[in-house]
Amino acid sequence: MNTELAGIAATFLITVLLAIPLGKYISRVFSGEKTFTDFLRPLEEFIFRWCNIDPRQAMTWKEFLKAMLTINMLWMIYAFFLFLFQGHLPLNPDHNPNMTADLSFNTAISFLTNTNLQDYAGETGVTYLTQLFVITFLQFVSAATGIACLAALFNALKEKTTKNVGNFWNLFVKTITRLLLPIALIIAILLIFHGTPASYASKDTLITLQGDTVHISRGPAAGMIAIKHLGTNGGGWFNANSSHPLENPDYFTNMLELIVQVLIPMAMVFAMGYYINRKKFAKVTFLVMTVGVFCLLLPTVISEINGNPMIARMGLRQPTGAMEGKEVRFGPAASGYWSIFTTVISTGSVNSMHDSAMPLSILMQLLGMMVNAFYGGCGVGILNYFIYVIIAVFISGLMVGRTPEFMGHKVEAREVKIAAIVILLSAFLIKGGTALAAYVLVHHPDPNWAFKPSGWLNNPGYHGFSEMLYQVTSSNANNGSALAGLNGNNVFWNVLTGFCMLIGRFIPIIGPVAIGGLLASKKYIPESAGTLKVDSLTFGTMVFAVIIIITALSYFPPLALGPIAEYLNIYR
């Protein structure tokens, strides 16, 4: 066990050491400074010419969001129809069928929104063509969209007074060419050398030692698995995701995938400090996020390595911890570490089955997704954190009796209302969606539907409620992980989570970018003796307190009905 704990400590330390220089590099890319990837400029210029785009054209926050939303709408339509007709298209050696309309709707939205919730089995639900030209494509562009929108906020915070938040197309393309593609290529090569497949061959047929015939799926998986983690996407090539031996062959790849899925979200915090020239603010932000993560991580790891008390009461020893649903290759400590980081940063990939996790672990996973601002997804994590910052600034201003200010700009009613809408909407989607599902399950268990609600849950009671709560929370947080005891591939869940993913993705992007644009257009106010120091530990503590209070007030009731009740039942 000490070796496992040393492994997760080394994983976190390596991530931080890589994130700092990467953050500096990202800042230089967005600033237009000279970098070692300047050799890619001709490719970028060709893309701009071919698409008839002027990358130097200034954009207001409204123009920026219009461009972002328009292209995302087109990608959703493109993905929907390819999933709908994939069975009739080429690159389908295993003859996988078309998706149903509701599953196509859900899957297109899922990968467009960086959620990667999979209500289908990866090996049999999609073809090589849709895996590569829809799923992998959307994993690149969804990550680039989030990072580009964060760069727009950086531009708004950097200038004293401006209406220009940057050119969406320029930031978007550079994110792919200078950041995602090069790193994903390195990761894919490392995965291939460790046994991840990268061929276009169909299923392989083998005879096991006991004489059974098995069919093993493969395909060009390495590239997709690389960007799924780097871009905080999380969708698996295989249904078992990163607990599959071909998707995550050994402990090295387990560490690699853990590091790269946290790398960009963490690096963006340092990039913010370099780019807007407020390194102390970035350090305070990193500290708040890291404390938040460890508040979730430590109870999870302790709970998993101590095992299940109900098994202990049966007189059975658990020297390796709670091993149900976990890979022996990784153990409970590394699985617990993965489960927290994959939920706080909205990756959603798994190297163990979350449905088998201890109730306290599930509680921590849910809290990570409900906060959705401790590192968070590519770009969107800091955007969500910014909303908490605005609320903390507003409350601090009320406490000292003066108009709230943030980085030289007055925070007025319009900005606070936008922040409140973003926060309240998430709570409404999570609690409202779960309440609707629970109502249908209890009061209409056997309607004349193709898949009846009575067949949704494989587990009754508190855990069954947690499965529904987790599904809606994961969708709203654009996470994509699930408690797999819920059978989600039916019209009700595909439509419900589809709308949760859409709203949960774009409102938390639109809100912070709009606030940033509104603040940037206001007259700059120089710092004075009464100016709130947003780069102080005191303000960082205030933001952390705001996050805790809002989360507790918003989500305690459903959490009490699910994982908390299950925890008390097990440990009574």
Coordinates of C-alpha atoms in Angstrom, one line a residue:
M1 CA 0.0 0.0 0.0
N2 CA 2.9 2.4 0.7
T3 CA 4.0 1.8 -2.9
E4 CA 0.6 2.7 -4.2
L5 CA 0.5 5.9 -2.1
A6 CA 4.0 6.8 -3.3
G7 CA 2.8 6.3 -6.9
I8 CA -0.1 8.7 -6.6
A9 CA 2.1 11.3 -4.8
A10 CA 4.7 11.0 -7.6
T11 CA 1.9 11.4 -10.2
F12 CA 0.7 14.6 -8.7
L13 CA 4.2 16.1 -8.3
I14 CA 5.1 15.3 -11.9
T15 CA 1.9 16.9 -13.1
V16 CA 2.7 20.1 -11.3
L17 CA 6.3 20.2 -12.5
L18 CA 5.1 19.8 -16.1
A19 CA 2.2 22.2 -15.8
I20 CA 4.3 25.2 -14.9
P21 CA 6.5 25.4 -18.0
L22 CA 3.5 24.4 -20.2
G23 CA 1.5 27.3 -18.7
K24 CA 4.3 29.7 -19.6
Y25 CA 4.4 28.2 -23.2
I26 CA 0.6 28.6 -23.5
S27 CA 0.8 32.2 -22.4
R28 CA 3.5 32.9 -25.1
V29 CA 1.3 31.3 -27.8
F30 CA -1.7 33.4 -27.0
S31 CA 0.4 36.5 -26.7
G32 CA 1.8 35.9 -30.2
E33 CA 5.4 35.7 -28.8
K34 CA 8.1 33.6 -30.4
T35 CA 7.9 29.9 -29.6
F36 CA 9.5 26.7 -30.9
T37 CA 6.3 25.8 -32.6
D38 CA 6.4 28.8 -35.0
F39 CA 7.2 26.4 -37.8
L40 CA 3.4 25.6 -37.8
R41 CA 2.5 29.1 -38.8
P42 CA 2.3 28.3 -42.5
L43 CA -0.2 25.6 -41.8
E44 CA -2.3 28.0 -39.7
E45 CA -2.2 30.7 -42.4
F46 CA -3.2 28.1 -45.0
I47 CA -6.2 27.2 -42.9
F48 CA -7.2 30.8 -42.5
R49 CA -6.9 31.5 -46.2
W50 CA -8.8 28.4 -47.2
C51 CA -11.6 29.3 -44.7
N52 CA -11.5 33.0 -45.7
I53 CA -10.8 34.1 -42.2
D54 CA -8.9 37.1 -41.0
P55 CA -7.3 36.0 -37.7
R56 CA -6.4 39.6 -36.9
Q57 CA -10.0 40.9 -36.9
A58 CA -11.0 42.1 -33.4
M59 CA -14.1 40.7 -31.9
T60 CA -16.4 42.0 -29.1
W61 CA -17.6 39.4 -26.6
K62 CA -20.9 39.1 -28.5
E63 CA -19.2 38.5 -31.8
F64 CA -16.8 36.0 -30.2
L65 CA -19.7 34.0 -28.7
K66 CA -21.7 34.2 -32.0
A67 CA -18.8 32.6 -33.9
M68 CA -18.3 29.9 -31.2
L69 CA -22.0 28.9 -31.0
T70 CA -22.5 28.9 -34.8
I71 CA -19.7 26.5 -35.5
N72 CA -20.6 24.3 -32.6
M73 CA -24.2 24.0 -33.9
L74 CA -22.9 22.9 -37.3
W75 CA -20.7 20.3 -35.7
M76 CA -23.7 18.9 -33.8
I77 CA -25.7 18.5 -36.9
Y78 CA -22.7 16.8 -38.7
A79 CA -22.2 14.4 -35.8
F80 CA -25.9 13.5 -35.5
F81 CA -26.3 12.4 -39.1
L82 CA -23.1 10.4 -39.2
F83 CA -24.1 8.5 -36.1
L84 CA -27.5 8.0 -37.6
F85 CA -26.2 6.4 -40.8
Q86 CA -22.9 5.0 -39.7
G87 CA -23.8 1.4 -40.5
H88 CA -24.0 2.3 -44.2
L89 CA -20.7 4.1 -44.3
P90 CA -17.2 2.8 -44.9
L91 CA -14.6 1.9 -42.3
N92 CA -16.9 -0.5 -40.5
P93 CA -15.1 -3.9 -40.6
D94 CA -17.1 -5.2 -37.6
H95 CA -20.5 -4.3 -39.3
N96 CA -21.7 -2.2 -36.4
P97 CA -25.3 -0.9 -36.8
N98 CA -26.7 2.6 -37.1
M99 CA -27.5 4.4 -33.9
T100 CA -31.2 5.2 -33.0
A101 CA -32.3 8.8 -33.3
D102 CA -32.4 9.4 -29.6
L103 CA -28.9 7.8 -29.1
S104 CA -27.5 9.8 -32.0
F105 CA -28.9 13.0 -30.5
N106 CA -27.4 12.1 -27.1
T107 CA -24.0 11.0 -28.4
A108 CA -23.6 14.0 -30.8
I109 CA -24.3 16.4 -28.0
S110 CA -22.1 14.4 -25.6
F111 CA -18.9 14.7 -27.6
L112 CA -19.7 18.2 -28.8
T113 CA -19.9 19.4 -25.2
N114 CA -16.7 17.7 -24.1
T115 CA -18.9 15.4 -21.9
N116 CA -18.3 12.0 -23.6
L117 CA -21.2 10.3 -21.8
Q118 CA -21.5 7.0 -23.6
D119 CA -24.8 5.3 -23.6
Y120 CA -23.4 2.8 -26.1
A121 CA -20.6 0.2 -25.9
G122 CA -17.5 1.6 -27.5
E123 CA -16.5 -1.5 -29.4
T124 CA -19.9 -2.3 -30.9
G125 CA -21.8 1.1 -30.7
V126 CA -19.7 3.0 -33.3
T127 CA -17.6 2.3 -36.3
Y128 CA -14.0 3.2 -37.1
L129 CA -15.2 6.1 -39.2
T130 CA -17.4 7.6 -36.5
Q131 CA -14.7 6.9 -33.9
L132 CA -12.2 8.9 -35.9
F133 CA -14.1 11.5 -37.9
V134 CA -16.8 12.3 -35.4
I135 CA -15.6 11.3 -31.9
T136 CA -11.9 12.0 -32.1
F137 CA -12.6 15.2 -34.2
L138 CA -15.0 16.5 -31.6
Q139 CA -12.6 15.7 -28.8
F140 CA -10.1 18.0 -30.4
V141 CA -12.5 20.8 -31.2
S142 CA -14.5 20.7 -28.0
A143 CA -11.3 21.1 -25.9
A144 CA -10.0 23.8 -28.2
T145 CA -13.4 25.7 -27.9
G146 CA -13.1 25.7 -24.1
I147 CA -9.5 26.9 -24.1
A148 CA -10.3 29.6 -26.7
C149 CA -13.1 30.9 -24.6
L150 CA -10.9 31.1 -21.6
A151 CA -8.3 33.0 -23.6
A152 CA -11.1 35.5 -24.4
L153 CA -11.6 36.0 -20.7
F154 CA -7.8 36.4 -20.3
N155 CA -7.8 39.1 -23.0
A156 CA -10.7 40.9 -21.2
L157 CA -8.8 40.8 -17.8
K158 CA -5.5 41.8 -19.4
E159 CA -6.4 45.2 -20.7
K160 CA -7.4 48.2 -18.7
T161 CA -10.3 49.1 -21.1
T162 CA -11.1 47.3 -24.3
K163 CA -14.0 45.8 -26.3
N164 CA -11.7 43.3 -28.1
V165 CA -11.6 39.9 -26.4
G166 CA -9.6 38.3 -29.2
N167 CA -10.4 36.5 -32.4
F168 CA -12.2 33.2 -31.8
W169 CA -10.8 31.5 -35.0
N170 CA -7.3 32.5 -34.3
L171 CA -7.4 31.3 -30.7
F172 CA -9.2 28.1 -31.7
V173 CA -6.8 27.1 -34.5
K174 CA -3.7 27.9 -32.5
T175 CA -5.0 25.8 -29.6
I176 CA -5.2 22.8 -31.9
T177 CA -2.0 23.3 -33.9
R178 CA 0.3 24.5 -31.1
L179 CA -1.1 22.7 -28.1
L180 CA -3.4 19.7 -28.6
L181 CA -2.0 18.1 -31.7
P182 CA 1.7 18.0 -30.7
I183 CA 1.2 16.7 -27.2
A184 CA -1.5 14.2 -28.3
L185 CA 0.9 12.8 -30.9
I186 CA 3.6 12.2 -28.2
I187 CA 1.0 10.5 -25.9
A188 CA -0.3 8.3 -28.7
I189 CA 3.3 7.1 -29.6
L190 CA 3.9 6.2 -26.0
L191 CA 0.6 4.3 -25.8
I192 CA 1.4 2.3 -28.9
F193 CA 4.8 1.3 -27.6
H194 CA 3.0 0.0 -24.5
G195 CA 0.5 -2.1 -26.4
T196 CA -2.5 0.1 -27.3
P197 CA -3.7 -0.9 -30.8
A198 CA -3.4 1.4 -33.8
S199 CA -4.5 -0.7 -36.7
Y200 CA -7.6 -0.8 -38.9
A201 CA -8.0 -4.5 -38.7
S202 CA -11.3 -6.0 -37.5
K203 CA -11.8 -8.1 -34.4
D204 CA -9.2 -10.8 -33.7
T205 CA -10.3 -14.3 -32.8
L206 CA -8.4 -16.2 -30.1
I207 CA -8.7 -19.6 -28.4
T208 CA -8.2 -19.3 -24.6
L209 CA -6.3 -21.8 -22.4
Q210 CA -9.6 -23.4 -21.4
G211 CA -10.7 -23.7 -25.0
D212 CA -13.2 -20.8 -25.3
T213 CA -13.3 -18.8 -28.5
V214 CA -13.2 -15.0 -27.9
H215 CA -13.4 -12.1 -30.3
I216 CA -11.1 -9.1 -29.3
S217 CA -12.0 -5.7 -30.6
R218 CA -9.1 -3.4 -31.7
G219 CA -8.7 -0.6 -34.2
P220 CA -6.8 2.8 -34.4
A221 CA -7.4 3.4 -30.7
A222 CA -4.2 5.1 -29.5
G223 CA -4.8 8.5 -31.1
M224 CA -8.3 8.7 -29.7
I225 CA -7.2 7.7 -26.3
A226 CA -4.5 10.3 -26.3
I227 CA -6.8 13.2 -27.0
K228 CA -9.6 11.8 -24.8
H229 CA -7.3 12.5 -21.8
L230 CA -5.4 15.5 -22.9
G231 CA -8.6 17.3 -23.9
T232 CA -10.4 16.3 -20.7
N233 CA -12.9 14.4 -22.9
G234 CA -13.0 10.9 -21.3
G235 CA -14.9 8.8 -23.8
G236 CA -13.4 5.3 -24.2
W237 CA -12.6 3.5 -27.4
F238 CA -13.6 0.4 -25.4
N239 CA -16.6 0.1 -23.3
A240 CA -14.5 -0.6 -20.1
N241 CA -12.7 2.7 -20.8
S242 CA -9.3 2.9 -19.1
S243 CA -9.8 -0.2 -17.1
H244 CA -9.5 -2.1 -20.4
P245 CA -6.1 -3.7 -20.8
L246 CA -5.7 -2.4 -24.4
E247 CA -6.7 1.1 -23.5
N248 CA -4.6 1.3 -20.4
P249 CA -2.1 -1.6 -20.5
D250 CA 0.1 -1.1 -17.4
Y251 CA 1.0 1.1 -14.5
F252 CA 3.1 3.4 -16.7
T253 CA 0.2 4.2 -19.0
N254 CA -2.0 4.6 -15.9
M255 CA 0.3 7.3 -14.7
L256 CA 0.6 8.8 -18.2
E257 CA -3.1 9.1 -18.6
L258 CA -3.6 10.5 -15.1
I259 CA -0.9 13.1 -15.7
V260 CA -2.1 14.3 -19.1
Q261 CA -5.7 14.6 -18.2
V262 CA -4.8 17.1 -15.4
L263 CA -2.0 18.7 -17.3
I264 CA -3.8 21.4 -19.4
P265 CA -6.4 22.4 -16.7
M266 CA -3.6 22.9 -14.2
A267 CA -1.3 24.6 -16.8
M268 CA -4.1 27.1 -17.7
V269 CA -4.0 28.4 -14.1
F270 CA -0.3 29.2 -14.5
A271 CA -0.9 30.5 -18.0
M272 CA -3.4 33.0 -16.6
G273 CA -0.7 34.4 -14.2
Y274 CA 1.8 34.8 -17.0
Y275 CA -0.7 36.2 -19.6
I276 CA -2.5 38.8 -17.5
N277 CA 0.7 39.5 -15.5
R278 CA -0.9 38.6 -12.2
K279 CA 1.2 35.7 -11.0
K280 CA 0.2 36.1 -7.4
F281 CA -3.5 35.8 -8.3
A282 CA -2.7 32.6 -10.3
K283 CA -0.8 31.2 -7.3
V284 CA -3.8 31.9 -5.0
T285 CA -6.1 30.3 -7.5
F286 CA -3.9 27.3 -7.8
L287 CA -3.8 27.0 -4.0
V288 CA -7.6 27.2 -3.6
M289 CA -8.1 24.6 -6.3
T290 CA -5.5 22.3 -4.9
V291 CA -6.9 22.5 -1.3
G292 CA -10.3 21.7 -2.7
V293 CA -9.0 18.7 -4.6
F294 CA -7.2 17.3 -1.6
C295 CA -10.3 17.7 0.5
L296 CA -12.1 15.4 -1.9
L297 CA -9.1 13.1 -2.6
L298 CA -8.0 12.2 1.0
P299 CA -11.4 10.8 2.2
T300 CA -11.7 8.8 -1.0
V301 CA -8.3 7.2 -0.9
I302 CA -8.7 6.4 2.8
S303 CA -12.1 4.9 2.3
E304 CA -11.0 2.7 -0.6
I305 CA -7.8 1.3 1.0
N306 CA -9.7 0.5 4.3
G307 CA -12.2 -1.7 2.5
N308 CA -15.8 -2.4 3.0
P309 CA -17.0 -2.6 6.6
M310 CA -19.9 -5.0 5.7
I311 CA -17.4 -7.5 4.3
A312 CA -15.2 -7.0 7.5
R313 CA -18.2 -7.8 9.7
M314 CA -18.4 -11.2 7.9
G315 CA -15.0 -12.0 9.2
L316 CA -13.2 -11.6 5.9
R317 CA -9.9 -9.8 5.7
Q318 CA -9.3 -7.1 3.0
P319 CA -5.5 -6.6 3.0
T320 CA -5.6 -4.9 -0.4
G321 CA -8.6 -2.6 0.3
A322 CA -12.0 -2.4 -1.4
M323 CA -11.2 -4.3 -4.6
E324 CA -14.6 -4.8 -6.1
G325 CA -14.8 -3.2 -9.5
K326 CA -11.1 -2.4 -9.5
E327 CA -8.1 -3.6 -11.5
V328 CA -5.5 -5.5 -9.6
R329 CA -2.9 -3.8 -11.8
F330 CA -3.7 -0.4 -10.2
G331 CA -5.2 -1.1 -6.7
P332 CA -7.6 1.0 -4.6
A333 CA -5.3 4.0 -4.0
A334 CA -4.6 4.7 -7.7
S335 CA -8.2 4.0 -8.5
G336 CA -9.4 6.4 -5.8
Y337 CA -6.9 9.0 -7.1
W338 CA -8.2 8.6 -10.7
S339 CA -11.8 8.7 -9.6
I340 CA -11.4 12.2 -8.0
F341 CA -9.3 13.8 -10.6
T342 CA -11.5 12.5 -13.4
T343 CA -14.5 14.1 -11.7
V344 CA -13.0 17.4 -10.6
I345 CA -11.5 18.1 -14.1
S346 CA -14.5 16.8 -16.1
T347 CA -12.6 14.1 -17.9
G348 CA -15.0 11.3 -16.9
S349 CA -12.7 8.5 -17.9
V350 CA -12.4 5.6 -15.4
N351 CA -9.8 3.0 -14.5
S352 CA -12.3 1.3 -12.1
M353 CA -16.1 1.0 -11.9
H354 CA -17.4 4.0 -9.9
D355 CA -20.6 2.0 -9.2
S356 CA -18.5 -0.2 -7.0
A357 CA -16.9 2.6 -5.1
M358 CA -17.5 3.2 -1.4
P359 CA -20.4 5.6 -0.6
L360 CA -18.0 8.2 0.8
S361 CA -16.0 8.0 -2.5
I362 CA -19.2 8.5 -4.5
L363 CA -20.0 11.5 -2.4
M364 CA -16.6 13.0 -3.1
Q365 CA -17.0 12.3 -6.8
L366 CA -20.4 14.0 -6.9
L367 CA -19.1 17.1 -5.0
G368 CA -16.2 17.4 -7.4
M369 CA -18.7 17.6 -10.3
M370 CA -21.1 19.8 -8.5
V371 CA -18.4 22.4 -7.8
N372 CA -16.9 21.9 -11.2
A373 CA -14.2 24.5 -10.6
F374 CA -11.2 22.7 -9.0
Y375 CA -8.9 22.8 -12.1
G376 CA -12.0 21.8 -14.1
G377 CA -12.1 20.9 -17.8
C378 CA -9.9 22.4 -20.5
G379 CA -10.6 26.2 -20.2
V380 CA -14.0 25.8 -18.6
G381 CA -12.7 25.0 -15.2
I382 CA -11.3 28.5 -14.7
L383 CA -14.4 30.0 -16.3
N384 CA -16.5 28.2 -13.6
Y385 CA -14.1 29.4 -10.9
F386 CA -14.4 32.9 -12.2
I387 CA -18.1 32.8 -11.5
Y388 CA -17.4 32.0 -7.8
V389 CA -14.8 34.8 -7.8
I390 CA -17.4 37.4 -9.0
I391 CA -19.8 36.2 -6.3
A392 CA -17.0 36.4 -3.7
V393 CA -16.1 40.0 -4.9
F394 CA -19.8 41.0 -4.6
I395 CA -20.1 39.6 -1.1
S396 CA -16.8 41.2 0.0
G397 CA -17.9 44.6 -1.4
L398 CA -21.1 44.3 0.7
M399 CA -19.1 43.5 3.8
V400 CA -16.9 46.6 3.5
G401 CA -19.7 48.9 2.3
R402 CA -18.3 49.9 -1.1
T403 CA -19.0 49.1 -4.8
P404 CA -17.3 45.8 -5.6
E405 CA -14.3 45.9 -7.9
F406 CA -12.3 43.3 -9.7
M407 CA -9.0 44.1 -11.3
G408 CA -9.8 47.7 -11.7
H409 CA -13.4 47.4 -12.9
K410 CA -16.6 47.9 -11.0
V411 CA -18.7 44.7 -10.6
E412 CA -22.3 45.9 -10.8
A413 CA -25.8 44.4 -10.9
R414 CA -25.6 43.0 -14.4
E415 CA -22.4 41.0 -13.8
V416 CA -23.7 39.6 -10.5
K417 CA -27.0 38.6 -12.1
I418 CA -25.2 36.7 -14.8
A419 CA -23.1 34.9 -12.2
A420 CA -26.2 34.1 -10.1
I421 CA -28.0 32.6 -13.2
V422 CA -25.0 30.4 -14.0
I423 CA -24.8 29.1 -10.4
L424 CA -28.6 28.6 -9.9
L425 CA -29.1 27.0 -13.3
S426 CA -26.7 24.2 -12.5
A427 CA -28.5 23.5 -9.3
F428 CA -31.8 23.5 -11.1
L429 CA -30.7 21.1 -13.8
I430 CA -29.2 18.6 -11.3
K431 CA -32.0 18.6 -8.8
G432 CA -34.8 19.1 -11.3
G433 CA -33.5 16.3 -13.6
T434 CA -33.0 13.9 -10.7
A435 CA -36.4 14.7 -9.3
L436 CA -38.1 14.1 -12.7
A437 CA -36.3 10.8 -13.1
A438 CA -37.3 9.7 -9.5
Y439 CA -40.9 10.8 -10.1
V440 CA -41.2 8.8 -13.3
L441 CA -39.6 5.7 -11.7
V442 CA -41.8 5.7 -8.7
H443 CA -45.2 6.8 -10.1
H444 CA -44.9 5.4 -13.7
P445 CA -42.7 2.4 -13.6
D446 CA -44.4 0.4 -16.3
P447 CA -45.8 2.7 -19.1
N448 CA -46.1 1.5 -22.6
W449 CA -42.5 2.4 -23.5
A450 CA -39.9 0.4 -25.4
F451 CA -37.7 0.5 -22.2
K452 CA -39.7 0.7 -19.0
P453 CA -38.5 2.8 -16.1
S454 CA -38.8 -0.2 -13.8
G455 CA -35.8 -1.6 -15.7
W456 CA -33.6 1.5 -15.2
L457 CA -31.8 0.5 -12.0
N458 CA -29.8 -2.5 -11.1
N459 CA -29.6 -1.4 -7.5
P460 CA -32.5 -0.4 -5.2
G461 CA -32.6 2.1 -2.4
Y462 CA -30.1 4.8 -1.7
H463 CA -27.6 3.5 -4.2
G464 CA -30.2 3.5 -7.0
F465 CA -31.0 7.1 -6.2
S466 CA -27.3 7.9 -6.3
E467 CA -27.1 6.4 -9.8
M468 CA -29.7 8.7 -11.1
L469 CA -28.3 11.7 -9.3
Y470 CA -24.8 10.9 -10.6
Q471 CA -26.1 10.6 -14.2
V472 CA -27.7 14.0 -14.2
T473 CA -24.8 15.6 -12.3
S474 CA -22.2 14.1 -14.7
S475 CA -24.2 15.4 -17.7
N476 CA -24.5 19.0 -16.3
A477 CA -20.8 19.1 -15.4
N478 CA -19.9 17.8 -18.8
N479 CA -18.0 14.9 -17.1
G480 CA -19.4 11.8 -18.7
S481 CA -18.6 9.2 -16.1
A482 CA -21.4 7.2 -14.7
L483 CA -22.5 4.7 -12.0
A484 CA -23.0 1.9 -14.5
G485 CA -25.8 0.3 -12.6
L486 CA -28.1 2.7 -14.4
N487 CA -29.4 1.6 -17.8
G488 CA -29.2 4.9 -19.6
N489 CA -29.7 3.9 -23.3
N490 CA -33.3 4.7 -23.7
V491 CA -35.4 7.7 -24.9
F492 CA -36.0 9.2 -21.5
W493 CA -32.3 9.3 -20.4
N494 CA -30.9 10.1 -23.8
V495 CA -33.1 13.2 -24.2
L496 CA -32.9 14.3 -20.5
T497 CA -29.1 14.1 -20.3
G498 CA -28.8 15.5 -23.9
F499 CA -30.4 18.8 -22.8
C500 CA -28.5 18.8 -19.5
M501 CA -25.3 18.5 -21.4
L502 CA -26.1 21.3 -23.9
I503 CA -27.3 23.8 -21.2
G504 CA -24.6 22.8 -18.8
R505 CA -21.9 23.3 -21.4
F506 CA -22.7 26.6 -23.0
I507 CA -24.4 28.7 -20.3
P508 CA -21.2 28.4 -18.0
I509 CA -19.2 29.5 -21.1
I510 CA -21.4 32.4 -22.2
G511 CA -21.7 33.8 -18.7
P512 CA -18.1 34.3 -17.8
V513 CA -17.1 35.5 -21.3
A514 CA -20.0 38.0 -21.1
I515 CA -19.0 39.2 -17.7
G516 CA -15.4 39.6 -18.8
G517 CA -16.4 41.5 -21.9
L518 CA -18.7 43.8 -19.8
L519 CA -16.0 44.5 -17.2
A520 CA -13.3 45.2 -19.9
S521 CA -15.5 47.8 -21.5
K522 CA -15.8 49.8 -18.3
K523 CA -13.5 52.6 -17.3
Y524 CA -10.4 51.4 -15.5
I525 CA -10.2 52.4 -11.8
P526 CA -6.6 52.5 -10.4
E527 CA -6.0 50.7 -7.2
S528 CA -6.4 52.7 -3.9
A529 CA -6.2 52.0 -0.2
G530 CA -9.7 50.5 -0.2
T531 CA -9.3 48.3 -3.3
L532 CA -10.0 44.6 -2.6
K533 CA -6.8 42.6 -3.0
V534 CA -8.0 39.6 -5.1
D535 CA -4.5 38.1 -5.0
S536 CA -4.3 37.7 -1.3
L537 CA -4.8 34.6 0.8
T538 CA -7.7 36.3 2.6
F539 CA -9.6 36.6 -0.7
G540 CA -8.6 33.1 -1.7
T541 CA -10.1 31.9 1.6
M542 CA -13.2 33.9 0.8
V543 CA -13.6 32.3 -2.6
F544 CA -13.1 28.8 -1.0
A545 CA -15.8 29.6 1.6
V546 CA -18.2 30.8 -1.1
I547 CA -17.7 27.5 -3.0
I548 CA -18.4 25.4 0.1
I549 CA -21.4 27.4 1.2
I550 CA -23.1 27.5 -2.3
T551 CA -22.4 23.8 -2.9
A552 CA -23.7 22.8 0.6
L553 CA -26.9 24.9 0.3
S554 CA -27.6 23.8 -3.2
Y555 CA -26.9 20.1 -3.1
F556 CA -27.2 18.8 0.5
P557 CA -30.8 17.4 0.1
P558 CA -30.1 15.1 -2.8
L559 CA -26.7 14.1 -1.4
A560 CA -28.4 13.2 1.9
L561 CA -30.9 11.0 0.1
G562 CA -28.1 9.2 -1.9
P563 CA -24.5 8.6 -0.9
I564 CA -24.8 10.1 2.7
A565 CA -27.7 7.8 3.5
E566 CA -25.9 4.8 2.0
Y567 CA -22.8 5.7 4.0
L568 CA -24.7 5.9 7.3
N569 CA -26.4 2.6 6.5
I570 CA -23.2 0.8 5.9
Y571 CA -21.3 2.2 8.9
R572 CA -24.2 2.0 11.4

